[in-house]
PDB file of C-alpha atoms in Angstrom:
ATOM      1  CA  UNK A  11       3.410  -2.125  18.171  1.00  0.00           C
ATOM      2  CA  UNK A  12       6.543  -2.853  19.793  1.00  0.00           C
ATOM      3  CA  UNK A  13       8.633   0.093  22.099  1.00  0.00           C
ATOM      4  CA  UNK A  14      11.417   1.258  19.249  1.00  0.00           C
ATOM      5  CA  UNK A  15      14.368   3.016  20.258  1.00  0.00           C
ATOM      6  CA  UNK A  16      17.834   4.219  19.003  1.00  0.00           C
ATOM      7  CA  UNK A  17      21.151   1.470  19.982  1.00  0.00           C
ATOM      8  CA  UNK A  18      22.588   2.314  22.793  1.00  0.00           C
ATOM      9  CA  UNK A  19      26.056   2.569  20.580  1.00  0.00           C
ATOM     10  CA  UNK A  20      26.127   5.377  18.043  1.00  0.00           C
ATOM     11  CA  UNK A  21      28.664   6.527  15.706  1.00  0.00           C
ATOM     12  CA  UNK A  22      30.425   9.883  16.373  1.00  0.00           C
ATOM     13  CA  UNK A  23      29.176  11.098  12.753  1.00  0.00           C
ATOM     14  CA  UNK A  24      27.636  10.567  10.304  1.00  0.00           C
ATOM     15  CA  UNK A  25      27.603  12.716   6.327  1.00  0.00           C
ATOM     16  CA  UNK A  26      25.728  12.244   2.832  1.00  0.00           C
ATOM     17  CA  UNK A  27      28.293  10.914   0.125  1.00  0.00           C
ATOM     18  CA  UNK A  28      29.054  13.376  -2.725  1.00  0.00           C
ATOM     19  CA  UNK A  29      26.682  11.140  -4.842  1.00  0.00           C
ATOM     20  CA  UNK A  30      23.717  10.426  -2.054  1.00  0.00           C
ATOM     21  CA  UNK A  31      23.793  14.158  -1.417  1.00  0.00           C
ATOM     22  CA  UNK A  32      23.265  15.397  -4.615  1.00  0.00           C
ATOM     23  CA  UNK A  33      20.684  13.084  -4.838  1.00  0.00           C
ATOM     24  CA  UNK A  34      18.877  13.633  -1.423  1.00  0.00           C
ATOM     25  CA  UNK A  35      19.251  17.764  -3.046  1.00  0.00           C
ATOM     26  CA  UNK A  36      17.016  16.546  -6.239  1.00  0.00           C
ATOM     27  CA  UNK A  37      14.673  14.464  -4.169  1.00  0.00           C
ATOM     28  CA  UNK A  38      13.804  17.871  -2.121  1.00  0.00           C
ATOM     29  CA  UNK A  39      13.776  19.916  -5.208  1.00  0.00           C
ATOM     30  CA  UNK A  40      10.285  17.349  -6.097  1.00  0.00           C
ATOM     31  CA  UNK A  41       8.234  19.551  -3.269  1.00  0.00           C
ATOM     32  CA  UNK A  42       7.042  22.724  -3.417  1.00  0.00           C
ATOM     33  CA  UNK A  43       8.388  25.235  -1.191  1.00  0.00           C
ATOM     34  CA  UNK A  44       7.919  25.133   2.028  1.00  0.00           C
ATOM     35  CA  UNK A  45       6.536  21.320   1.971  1.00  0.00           C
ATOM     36  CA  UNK A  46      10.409  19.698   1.988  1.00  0.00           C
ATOM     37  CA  UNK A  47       9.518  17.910   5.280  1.00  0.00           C
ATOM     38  CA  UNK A  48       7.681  15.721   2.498  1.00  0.00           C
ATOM     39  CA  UNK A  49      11.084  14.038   1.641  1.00  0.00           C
ATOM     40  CA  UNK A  50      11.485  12.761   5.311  1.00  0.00           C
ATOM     41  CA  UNK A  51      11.050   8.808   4.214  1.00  0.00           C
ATOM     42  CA  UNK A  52      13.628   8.914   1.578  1.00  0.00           C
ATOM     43  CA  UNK A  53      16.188  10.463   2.904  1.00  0.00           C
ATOM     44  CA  UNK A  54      16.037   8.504   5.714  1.00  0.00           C
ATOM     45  CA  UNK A  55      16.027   5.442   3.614  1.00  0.00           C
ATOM     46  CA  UNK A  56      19.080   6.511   1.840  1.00  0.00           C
ATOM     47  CA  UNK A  57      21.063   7.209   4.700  1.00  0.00           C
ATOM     48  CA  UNK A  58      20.514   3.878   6.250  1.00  0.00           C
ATOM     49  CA  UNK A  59      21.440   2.544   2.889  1.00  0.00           C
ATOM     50  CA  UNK A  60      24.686   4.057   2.894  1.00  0.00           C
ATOM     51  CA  UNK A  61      24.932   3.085   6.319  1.00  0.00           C
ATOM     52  CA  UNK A  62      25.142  -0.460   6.306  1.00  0.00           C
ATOM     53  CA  UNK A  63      21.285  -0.953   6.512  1.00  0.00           C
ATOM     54  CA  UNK A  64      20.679   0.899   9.823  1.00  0.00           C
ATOM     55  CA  UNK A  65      19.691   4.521  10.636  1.00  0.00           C
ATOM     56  CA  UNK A  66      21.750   6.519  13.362  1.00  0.00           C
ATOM     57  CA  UNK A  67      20.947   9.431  15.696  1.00  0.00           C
ATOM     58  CA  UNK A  68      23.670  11.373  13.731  1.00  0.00           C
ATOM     59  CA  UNK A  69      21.817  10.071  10.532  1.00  0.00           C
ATOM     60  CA  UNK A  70      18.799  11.571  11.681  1.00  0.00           C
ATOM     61  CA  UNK A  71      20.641  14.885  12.756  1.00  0.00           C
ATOM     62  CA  UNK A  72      21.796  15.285   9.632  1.00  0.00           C
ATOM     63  CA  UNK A  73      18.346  14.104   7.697  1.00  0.00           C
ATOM     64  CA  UNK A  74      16.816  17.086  10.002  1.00  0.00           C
ATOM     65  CA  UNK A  75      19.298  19.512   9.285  1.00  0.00           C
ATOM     66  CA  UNK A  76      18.949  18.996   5.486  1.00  0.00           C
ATOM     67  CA  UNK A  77      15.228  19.419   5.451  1.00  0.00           C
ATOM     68  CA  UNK A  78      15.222  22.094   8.177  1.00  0.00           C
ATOM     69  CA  UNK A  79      13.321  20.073  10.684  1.00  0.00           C
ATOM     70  CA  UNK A  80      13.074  19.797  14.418  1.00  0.00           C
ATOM     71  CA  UNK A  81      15.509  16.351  15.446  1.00  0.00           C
ATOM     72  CA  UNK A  82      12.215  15.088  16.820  1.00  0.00           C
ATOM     73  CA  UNK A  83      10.304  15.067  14.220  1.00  0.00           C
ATOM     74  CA  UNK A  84      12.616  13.413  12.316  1.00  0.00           C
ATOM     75  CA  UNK A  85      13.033  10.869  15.099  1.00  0.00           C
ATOM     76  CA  UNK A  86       9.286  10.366  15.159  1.00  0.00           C
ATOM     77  CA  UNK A  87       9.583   9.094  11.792  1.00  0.00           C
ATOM     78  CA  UNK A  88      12.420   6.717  12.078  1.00  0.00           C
ATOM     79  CA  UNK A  89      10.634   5.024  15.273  1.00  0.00           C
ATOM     80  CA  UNK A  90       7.774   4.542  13.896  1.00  0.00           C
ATOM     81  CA  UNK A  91       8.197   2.965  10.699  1.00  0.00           C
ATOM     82  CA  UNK A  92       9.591  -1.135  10.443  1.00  0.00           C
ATOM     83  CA  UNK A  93      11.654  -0.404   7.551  1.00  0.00           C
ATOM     84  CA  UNK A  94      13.975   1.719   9.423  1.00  0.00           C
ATOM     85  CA  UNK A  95      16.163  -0.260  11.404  1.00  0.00           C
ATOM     86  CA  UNK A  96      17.550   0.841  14.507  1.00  0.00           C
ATOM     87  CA  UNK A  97      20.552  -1.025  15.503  1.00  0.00           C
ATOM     88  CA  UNK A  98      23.636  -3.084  13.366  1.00  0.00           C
ATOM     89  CA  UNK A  99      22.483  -5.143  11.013  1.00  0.00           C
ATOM     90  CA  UNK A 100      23.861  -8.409   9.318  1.00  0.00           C
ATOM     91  CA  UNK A 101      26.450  -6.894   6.391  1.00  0.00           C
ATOM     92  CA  UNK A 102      25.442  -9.297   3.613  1.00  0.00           C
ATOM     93  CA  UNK A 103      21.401  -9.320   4.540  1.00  0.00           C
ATOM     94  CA  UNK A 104      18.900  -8.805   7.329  1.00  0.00           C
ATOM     95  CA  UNK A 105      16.119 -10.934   6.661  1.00  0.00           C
ATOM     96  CA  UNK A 106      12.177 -10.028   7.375  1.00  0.00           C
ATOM     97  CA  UNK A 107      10.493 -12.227   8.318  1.00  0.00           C
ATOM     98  CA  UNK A 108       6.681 -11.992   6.898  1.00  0.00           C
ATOM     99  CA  UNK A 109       4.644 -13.776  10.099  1.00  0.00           C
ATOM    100  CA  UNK A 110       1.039 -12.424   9.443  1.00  0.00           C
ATOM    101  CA  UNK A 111      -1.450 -15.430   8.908  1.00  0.00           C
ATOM    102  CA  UNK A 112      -1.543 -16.279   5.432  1.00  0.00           C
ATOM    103  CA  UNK A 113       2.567 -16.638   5.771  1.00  0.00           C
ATOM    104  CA  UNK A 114       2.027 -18.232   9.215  1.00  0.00           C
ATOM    105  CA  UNK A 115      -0.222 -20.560   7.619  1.00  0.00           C
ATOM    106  CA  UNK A 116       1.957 -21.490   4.863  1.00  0.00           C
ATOM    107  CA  UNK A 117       4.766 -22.226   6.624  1.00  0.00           C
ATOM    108  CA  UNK A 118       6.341 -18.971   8.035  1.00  0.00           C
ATOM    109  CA  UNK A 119       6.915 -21.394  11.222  1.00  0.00           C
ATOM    110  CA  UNK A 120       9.433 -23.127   9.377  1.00  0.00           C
ATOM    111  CA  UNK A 121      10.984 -20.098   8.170  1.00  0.00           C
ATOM    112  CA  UNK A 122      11.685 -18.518  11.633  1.00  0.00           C
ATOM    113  CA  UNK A 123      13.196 -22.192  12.878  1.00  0.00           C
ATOM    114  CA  UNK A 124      15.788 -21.780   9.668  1.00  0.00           C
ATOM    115  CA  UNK A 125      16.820 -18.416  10.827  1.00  0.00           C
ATOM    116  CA  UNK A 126      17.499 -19.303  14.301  1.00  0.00           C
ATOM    117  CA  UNK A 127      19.098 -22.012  13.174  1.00  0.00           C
ATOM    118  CA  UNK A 128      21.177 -20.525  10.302  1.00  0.00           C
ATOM    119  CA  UNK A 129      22.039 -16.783  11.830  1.00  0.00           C
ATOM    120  CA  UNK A 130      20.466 -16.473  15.922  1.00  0.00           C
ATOM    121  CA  UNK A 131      18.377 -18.050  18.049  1.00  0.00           C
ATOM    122  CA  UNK A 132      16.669 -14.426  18.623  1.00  0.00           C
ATOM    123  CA  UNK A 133      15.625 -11.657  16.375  1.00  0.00           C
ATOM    124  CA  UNK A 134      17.740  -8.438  16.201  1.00  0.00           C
ATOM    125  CA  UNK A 135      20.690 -10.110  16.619  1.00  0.00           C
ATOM    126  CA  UNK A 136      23.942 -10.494  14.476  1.00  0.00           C
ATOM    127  CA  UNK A 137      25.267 -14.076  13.597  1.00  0.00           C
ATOM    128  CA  UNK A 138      28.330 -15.080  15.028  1.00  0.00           C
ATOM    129  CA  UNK A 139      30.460 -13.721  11.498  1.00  0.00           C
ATOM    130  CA  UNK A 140      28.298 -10.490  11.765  1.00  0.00           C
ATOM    131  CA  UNK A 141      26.983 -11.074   7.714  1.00  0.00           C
ATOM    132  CA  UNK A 142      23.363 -11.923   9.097  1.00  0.00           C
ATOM    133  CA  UNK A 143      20.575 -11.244  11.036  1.00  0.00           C
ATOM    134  CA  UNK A 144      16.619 -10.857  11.067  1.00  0.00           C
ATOM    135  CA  UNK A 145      13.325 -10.320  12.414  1.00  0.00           C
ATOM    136  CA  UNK A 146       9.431 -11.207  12.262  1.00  0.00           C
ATOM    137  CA  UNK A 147       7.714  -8.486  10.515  1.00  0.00           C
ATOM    138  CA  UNK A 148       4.032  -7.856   9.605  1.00  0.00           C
ATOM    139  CA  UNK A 149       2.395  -7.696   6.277  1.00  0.00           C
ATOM    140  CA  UNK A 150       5.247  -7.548   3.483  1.00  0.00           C
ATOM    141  CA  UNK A 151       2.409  -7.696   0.809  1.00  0.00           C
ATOM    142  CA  UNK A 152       2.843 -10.507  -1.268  1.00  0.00           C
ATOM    143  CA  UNK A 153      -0.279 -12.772   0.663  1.00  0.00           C
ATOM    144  CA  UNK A 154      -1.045 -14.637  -2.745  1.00  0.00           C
ATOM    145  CA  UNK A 155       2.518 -16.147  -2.846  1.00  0.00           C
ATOM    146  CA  UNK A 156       3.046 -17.041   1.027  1.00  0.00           C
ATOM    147  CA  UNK A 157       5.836 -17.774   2.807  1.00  0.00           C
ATOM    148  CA  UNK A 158       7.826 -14.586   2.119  1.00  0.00           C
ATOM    149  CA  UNK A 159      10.714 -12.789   3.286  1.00  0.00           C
ATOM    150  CA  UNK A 160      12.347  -9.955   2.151  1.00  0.00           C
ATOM    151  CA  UNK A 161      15.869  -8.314   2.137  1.00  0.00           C
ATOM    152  CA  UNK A 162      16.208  -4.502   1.719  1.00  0.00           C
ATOM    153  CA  UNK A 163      13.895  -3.290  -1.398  1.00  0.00           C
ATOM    154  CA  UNK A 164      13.461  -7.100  -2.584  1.00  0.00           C
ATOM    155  CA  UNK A 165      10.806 -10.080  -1.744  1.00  0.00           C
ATOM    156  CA  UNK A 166      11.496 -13.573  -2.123  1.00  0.00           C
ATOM    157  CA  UNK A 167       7.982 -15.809  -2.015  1.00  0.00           C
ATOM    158  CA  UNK A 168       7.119 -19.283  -1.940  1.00  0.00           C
ATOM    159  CA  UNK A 169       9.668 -20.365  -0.139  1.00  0.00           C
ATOM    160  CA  UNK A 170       9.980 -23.752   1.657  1.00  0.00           C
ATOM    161  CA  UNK A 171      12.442 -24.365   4.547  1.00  0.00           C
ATOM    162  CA  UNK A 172      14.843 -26.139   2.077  1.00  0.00           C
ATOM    163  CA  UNK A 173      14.492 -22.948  -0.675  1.00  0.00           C
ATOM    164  CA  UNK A 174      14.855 -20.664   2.056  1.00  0.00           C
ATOM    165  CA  UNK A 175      18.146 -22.274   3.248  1.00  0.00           C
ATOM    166  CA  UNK A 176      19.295 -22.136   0.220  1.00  0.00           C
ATOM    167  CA  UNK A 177      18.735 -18.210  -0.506  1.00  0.00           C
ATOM    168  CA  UNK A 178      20.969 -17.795   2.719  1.00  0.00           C
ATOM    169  CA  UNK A 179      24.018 -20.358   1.707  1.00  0.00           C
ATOM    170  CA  UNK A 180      23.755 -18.086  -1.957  1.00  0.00           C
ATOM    171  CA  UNK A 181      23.741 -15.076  -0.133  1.00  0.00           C
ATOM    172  CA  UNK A 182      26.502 -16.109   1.778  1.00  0.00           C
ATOM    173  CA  UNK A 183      28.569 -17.107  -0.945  1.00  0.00           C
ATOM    174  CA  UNK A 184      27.978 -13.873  -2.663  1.00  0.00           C
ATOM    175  CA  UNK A 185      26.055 -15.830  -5.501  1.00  0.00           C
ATOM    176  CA  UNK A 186      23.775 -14.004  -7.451  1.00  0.00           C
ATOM    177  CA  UNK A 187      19.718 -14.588  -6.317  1.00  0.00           C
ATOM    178  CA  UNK A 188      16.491 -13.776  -8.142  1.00  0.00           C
ATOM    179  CA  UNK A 189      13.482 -11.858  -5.783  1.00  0.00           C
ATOM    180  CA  UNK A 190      10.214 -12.997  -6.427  1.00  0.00           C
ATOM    181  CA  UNK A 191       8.871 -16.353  -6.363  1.00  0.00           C
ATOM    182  CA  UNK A 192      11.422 -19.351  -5.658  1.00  0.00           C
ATOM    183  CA  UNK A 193       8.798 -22.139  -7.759  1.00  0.00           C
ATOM    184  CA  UNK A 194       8.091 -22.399 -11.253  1.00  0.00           C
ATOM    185  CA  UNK A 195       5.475 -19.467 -11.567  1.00  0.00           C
ATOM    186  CA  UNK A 196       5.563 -15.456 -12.838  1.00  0.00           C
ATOM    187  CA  UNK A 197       4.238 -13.177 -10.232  1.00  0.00           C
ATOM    188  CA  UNK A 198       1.671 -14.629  -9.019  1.00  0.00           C
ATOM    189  CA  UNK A 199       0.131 -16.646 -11.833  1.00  0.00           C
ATOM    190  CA  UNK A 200      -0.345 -20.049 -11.157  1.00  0.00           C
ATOM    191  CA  UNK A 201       3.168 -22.590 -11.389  1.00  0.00           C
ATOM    192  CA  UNK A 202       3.313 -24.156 -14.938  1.00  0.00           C
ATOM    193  CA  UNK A 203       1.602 -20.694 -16.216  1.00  0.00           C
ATOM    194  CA  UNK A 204      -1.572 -18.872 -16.301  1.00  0.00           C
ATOM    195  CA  UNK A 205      -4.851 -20.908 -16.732  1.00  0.00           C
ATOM    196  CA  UNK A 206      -6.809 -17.979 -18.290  1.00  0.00           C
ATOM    197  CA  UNK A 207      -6.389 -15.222 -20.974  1.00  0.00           C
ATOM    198  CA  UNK A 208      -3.603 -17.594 -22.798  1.00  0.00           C
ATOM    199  CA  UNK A 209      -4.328 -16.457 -26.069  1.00  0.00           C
ATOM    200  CA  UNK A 210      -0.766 -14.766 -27.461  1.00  0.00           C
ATOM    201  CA  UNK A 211      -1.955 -11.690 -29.312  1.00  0.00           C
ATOM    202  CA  UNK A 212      -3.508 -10.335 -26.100  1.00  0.00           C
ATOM    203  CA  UNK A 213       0.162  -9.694 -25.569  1.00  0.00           C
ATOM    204  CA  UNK A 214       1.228  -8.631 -29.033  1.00  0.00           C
ATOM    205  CA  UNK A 215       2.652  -5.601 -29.229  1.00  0.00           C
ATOM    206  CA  UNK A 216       1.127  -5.135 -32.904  1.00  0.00           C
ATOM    207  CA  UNK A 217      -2.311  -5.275 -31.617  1.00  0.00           C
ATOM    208  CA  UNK A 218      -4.116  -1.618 -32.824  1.00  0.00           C
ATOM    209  CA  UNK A 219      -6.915  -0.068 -30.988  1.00  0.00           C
ATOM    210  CA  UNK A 220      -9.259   2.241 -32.450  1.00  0.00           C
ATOM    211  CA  UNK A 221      -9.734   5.759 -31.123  1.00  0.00           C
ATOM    212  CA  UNK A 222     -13.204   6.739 -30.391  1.00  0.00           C
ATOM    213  CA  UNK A 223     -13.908  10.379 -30.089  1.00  0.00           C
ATOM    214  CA  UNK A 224     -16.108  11.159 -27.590  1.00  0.00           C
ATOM    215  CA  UNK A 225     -19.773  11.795 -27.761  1.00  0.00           C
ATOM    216  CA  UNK A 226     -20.305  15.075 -27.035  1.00  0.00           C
ATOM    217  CA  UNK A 227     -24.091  15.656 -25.317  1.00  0.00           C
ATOM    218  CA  UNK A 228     -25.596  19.317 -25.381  1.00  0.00           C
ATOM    219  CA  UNK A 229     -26.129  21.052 -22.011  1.00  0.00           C
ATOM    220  CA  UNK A 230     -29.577  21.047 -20.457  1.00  0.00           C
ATOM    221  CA  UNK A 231     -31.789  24.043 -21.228  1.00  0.00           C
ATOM    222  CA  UNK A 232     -31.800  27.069 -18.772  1.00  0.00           C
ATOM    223  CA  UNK A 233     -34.587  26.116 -15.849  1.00  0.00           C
ATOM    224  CA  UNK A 234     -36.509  29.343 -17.188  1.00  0.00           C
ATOM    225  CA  UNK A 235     -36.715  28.820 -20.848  1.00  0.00           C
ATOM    226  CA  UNK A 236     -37.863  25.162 -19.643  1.00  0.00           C
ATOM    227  CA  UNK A 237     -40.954  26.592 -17.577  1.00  0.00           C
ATOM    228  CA  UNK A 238     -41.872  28.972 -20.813  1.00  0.00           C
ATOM    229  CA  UNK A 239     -41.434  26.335 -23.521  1.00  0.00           C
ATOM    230  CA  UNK A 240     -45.212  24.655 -23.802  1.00  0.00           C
ATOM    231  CA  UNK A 241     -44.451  20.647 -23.251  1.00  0.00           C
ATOM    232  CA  UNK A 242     -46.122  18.912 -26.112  1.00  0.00           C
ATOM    233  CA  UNK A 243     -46.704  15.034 -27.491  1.00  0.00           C
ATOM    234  CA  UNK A 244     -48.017  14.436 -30.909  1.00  0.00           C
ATOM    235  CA  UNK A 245     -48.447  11.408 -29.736  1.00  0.00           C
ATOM    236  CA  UNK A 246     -50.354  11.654 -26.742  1.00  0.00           C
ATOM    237  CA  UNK A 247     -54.136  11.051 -26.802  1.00  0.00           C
ATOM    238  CA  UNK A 248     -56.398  13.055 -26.805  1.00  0.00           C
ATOM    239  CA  UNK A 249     -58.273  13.814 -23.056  1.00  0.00           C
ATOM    240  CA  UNK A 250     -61.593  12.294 -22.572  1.00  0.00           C
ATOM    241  CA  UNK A 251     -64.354  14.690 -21.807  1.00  0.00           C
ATOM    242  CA  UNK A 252     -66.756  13.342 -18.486  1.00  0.00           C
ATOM    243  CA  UNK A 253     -70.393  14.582 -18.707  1.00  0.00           C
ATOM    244  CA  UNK A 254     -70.651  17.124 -15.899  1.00  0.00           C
ATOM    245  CA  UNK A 255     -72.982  16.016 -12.759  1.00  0.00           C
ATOM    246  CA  UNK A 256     -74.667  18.385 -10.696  1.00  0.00           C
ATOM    247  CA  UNK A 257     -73.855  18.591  -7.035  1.00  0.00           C
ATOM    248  CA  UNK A 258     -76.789  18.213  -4.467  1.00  0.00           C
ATOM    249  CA  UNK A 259     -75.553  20.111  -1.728  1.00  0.00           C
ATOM    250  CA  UNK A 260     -74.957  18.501   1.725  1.00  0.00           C
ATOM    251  CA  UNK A 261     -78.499  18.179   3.499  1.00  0.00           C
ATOM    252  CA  UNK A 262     -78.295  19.123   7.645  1.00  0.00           C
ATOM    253  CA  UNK A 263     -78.950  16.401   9.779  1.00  0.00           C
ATOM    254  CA  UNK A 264     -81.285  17.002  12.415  1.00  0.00           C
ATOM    255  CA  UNK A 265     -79.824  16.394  16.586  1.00  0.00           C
ATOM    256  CA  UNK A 266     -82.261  13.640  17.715  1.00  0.00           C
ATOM    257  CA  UNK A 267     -84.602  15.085  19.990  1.00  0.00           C
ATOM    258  CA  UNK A 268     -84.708  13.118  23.408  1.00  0.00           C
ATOM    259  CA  UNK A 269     -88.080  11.828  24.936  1.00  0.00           C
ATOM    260  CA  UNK A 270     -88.635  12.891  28.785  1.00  0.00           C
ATOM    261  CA  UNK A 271     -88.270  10.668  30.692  1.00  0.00           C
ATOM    262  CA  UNK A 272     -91.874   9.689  32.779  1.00  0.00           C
TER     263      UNK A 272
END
């Protein structure tokens, strides 16, 4: 993993909207007391949201302020996850990049060539109207439908260089774009539809199910009641009785006796 550190340029400030506060409030309120450190991610994620999609140092301040929290460990947090980013990002999108090997081999190649071709030659860096930029990021979790990228909370997969270029123009233009896959396919059935379990009323919603109660099995008998109850089995037969055969005891064997020698 990569060195990750705060931009060199920070803003002077940084302070929860009415709305995100009141929210960030209810998100603590989920934790018992004493565990509010628990609502680190979050928060942090909200701020950069309201921040233009990157996380400051006053951000952070503020994050470990709310929570009561040394800055550090706050900080600690923010380098260490992906999600958080670190520096500007583009205004309209920052694109990730999935370029782990199932993307890589289907096509995430391509993918990185349309970005520095569309937005910056390098990663982490703004295009030249300051809407765009991106990175290559690791496992984004949607393997099954590779190439992927994703903006903010959303995933777009099964993209091709020409679908991909396409999201950005959209984006650009401030046209409306659907996450998920970008072929003919739901999730990640197969295109044209799924192959298996076709048959409509699995889907119904007026299918019943019937309730079983549960068996209920009595508890094994106390250990000492076992040992006193006699075990019997009508059904067992009977034991044969052997003839009894006297034992000849064990006769001594004699030490042969050695001849002298002449």
């Amino acid at each position: 993993m990569s060195v990750r550190r705060l931009d060199p340029v920070q803003p002077a400030s940084f302070a929860f909207s009415a709305e995100n506060l009141a929210w960030a409030r209810k998100a603590v309120a989920n934790y018992p007391a004493g565990k509010q450190a628990s609502a680190v991610i979050p928060l942090l994620w909200r701020a950069q949201e309201q921040n233009q999609g990157w996380v400051t140092r006053p951000a952070i301040e503020a994050v470990a302020k709310l929570l009561d929290m040394a800055y550090i460990r706050v900080l600690e947090v923010a380098t260490f996850y992906t999600m958080f980013q670190l520096s500007p990002v583009g205004r309209k999108a920052h694109i990730q990049v999935c370029g782990t090997t199932p993307c890589m081999l289907r096509g995430a190649e391509e993918l990185k060539r349309v970005c520095q071709r569309k937005i910056h030659h390098d990663p982490h860096h703004l295009s030249a109207d300051g809407d765009f930029s991106w990175e290559e990021a690791e496992c984004l979790g949607a393997c099954v439908n590779a190439p992927m990228v994703q903006v903010g909370k959303d995933t777009y997969e099964d993209l091709s260089p020409a679908s991909f270029e396409k999201l950005i123009d959209d984006i650009a233009a401030g046209k409306p774009v659907k996450p998920g896959p970008q072929i003919k396919r739901q999730l990640s059935a197969p295109e044209g539809g799924p192959t298996t379990l076709t048959e409509k009323s699995l889907y119904s919603s007026d299918r019943k199910f019937t309730r079983q109660e549960p068996q209920i099995i009595a508890p094994p008998k106390p250990v000492a009641e076992m040992k006193a109850a006699p075990i019997t089995n009508p059904k067992a037969p009977k034991p044969i009785k052997l003839p009894e055969q006297k034992i000849q005891p064990a006769r001594r064997l004699k030490p042969p006796t050695k001849k002298p020698k002449k």
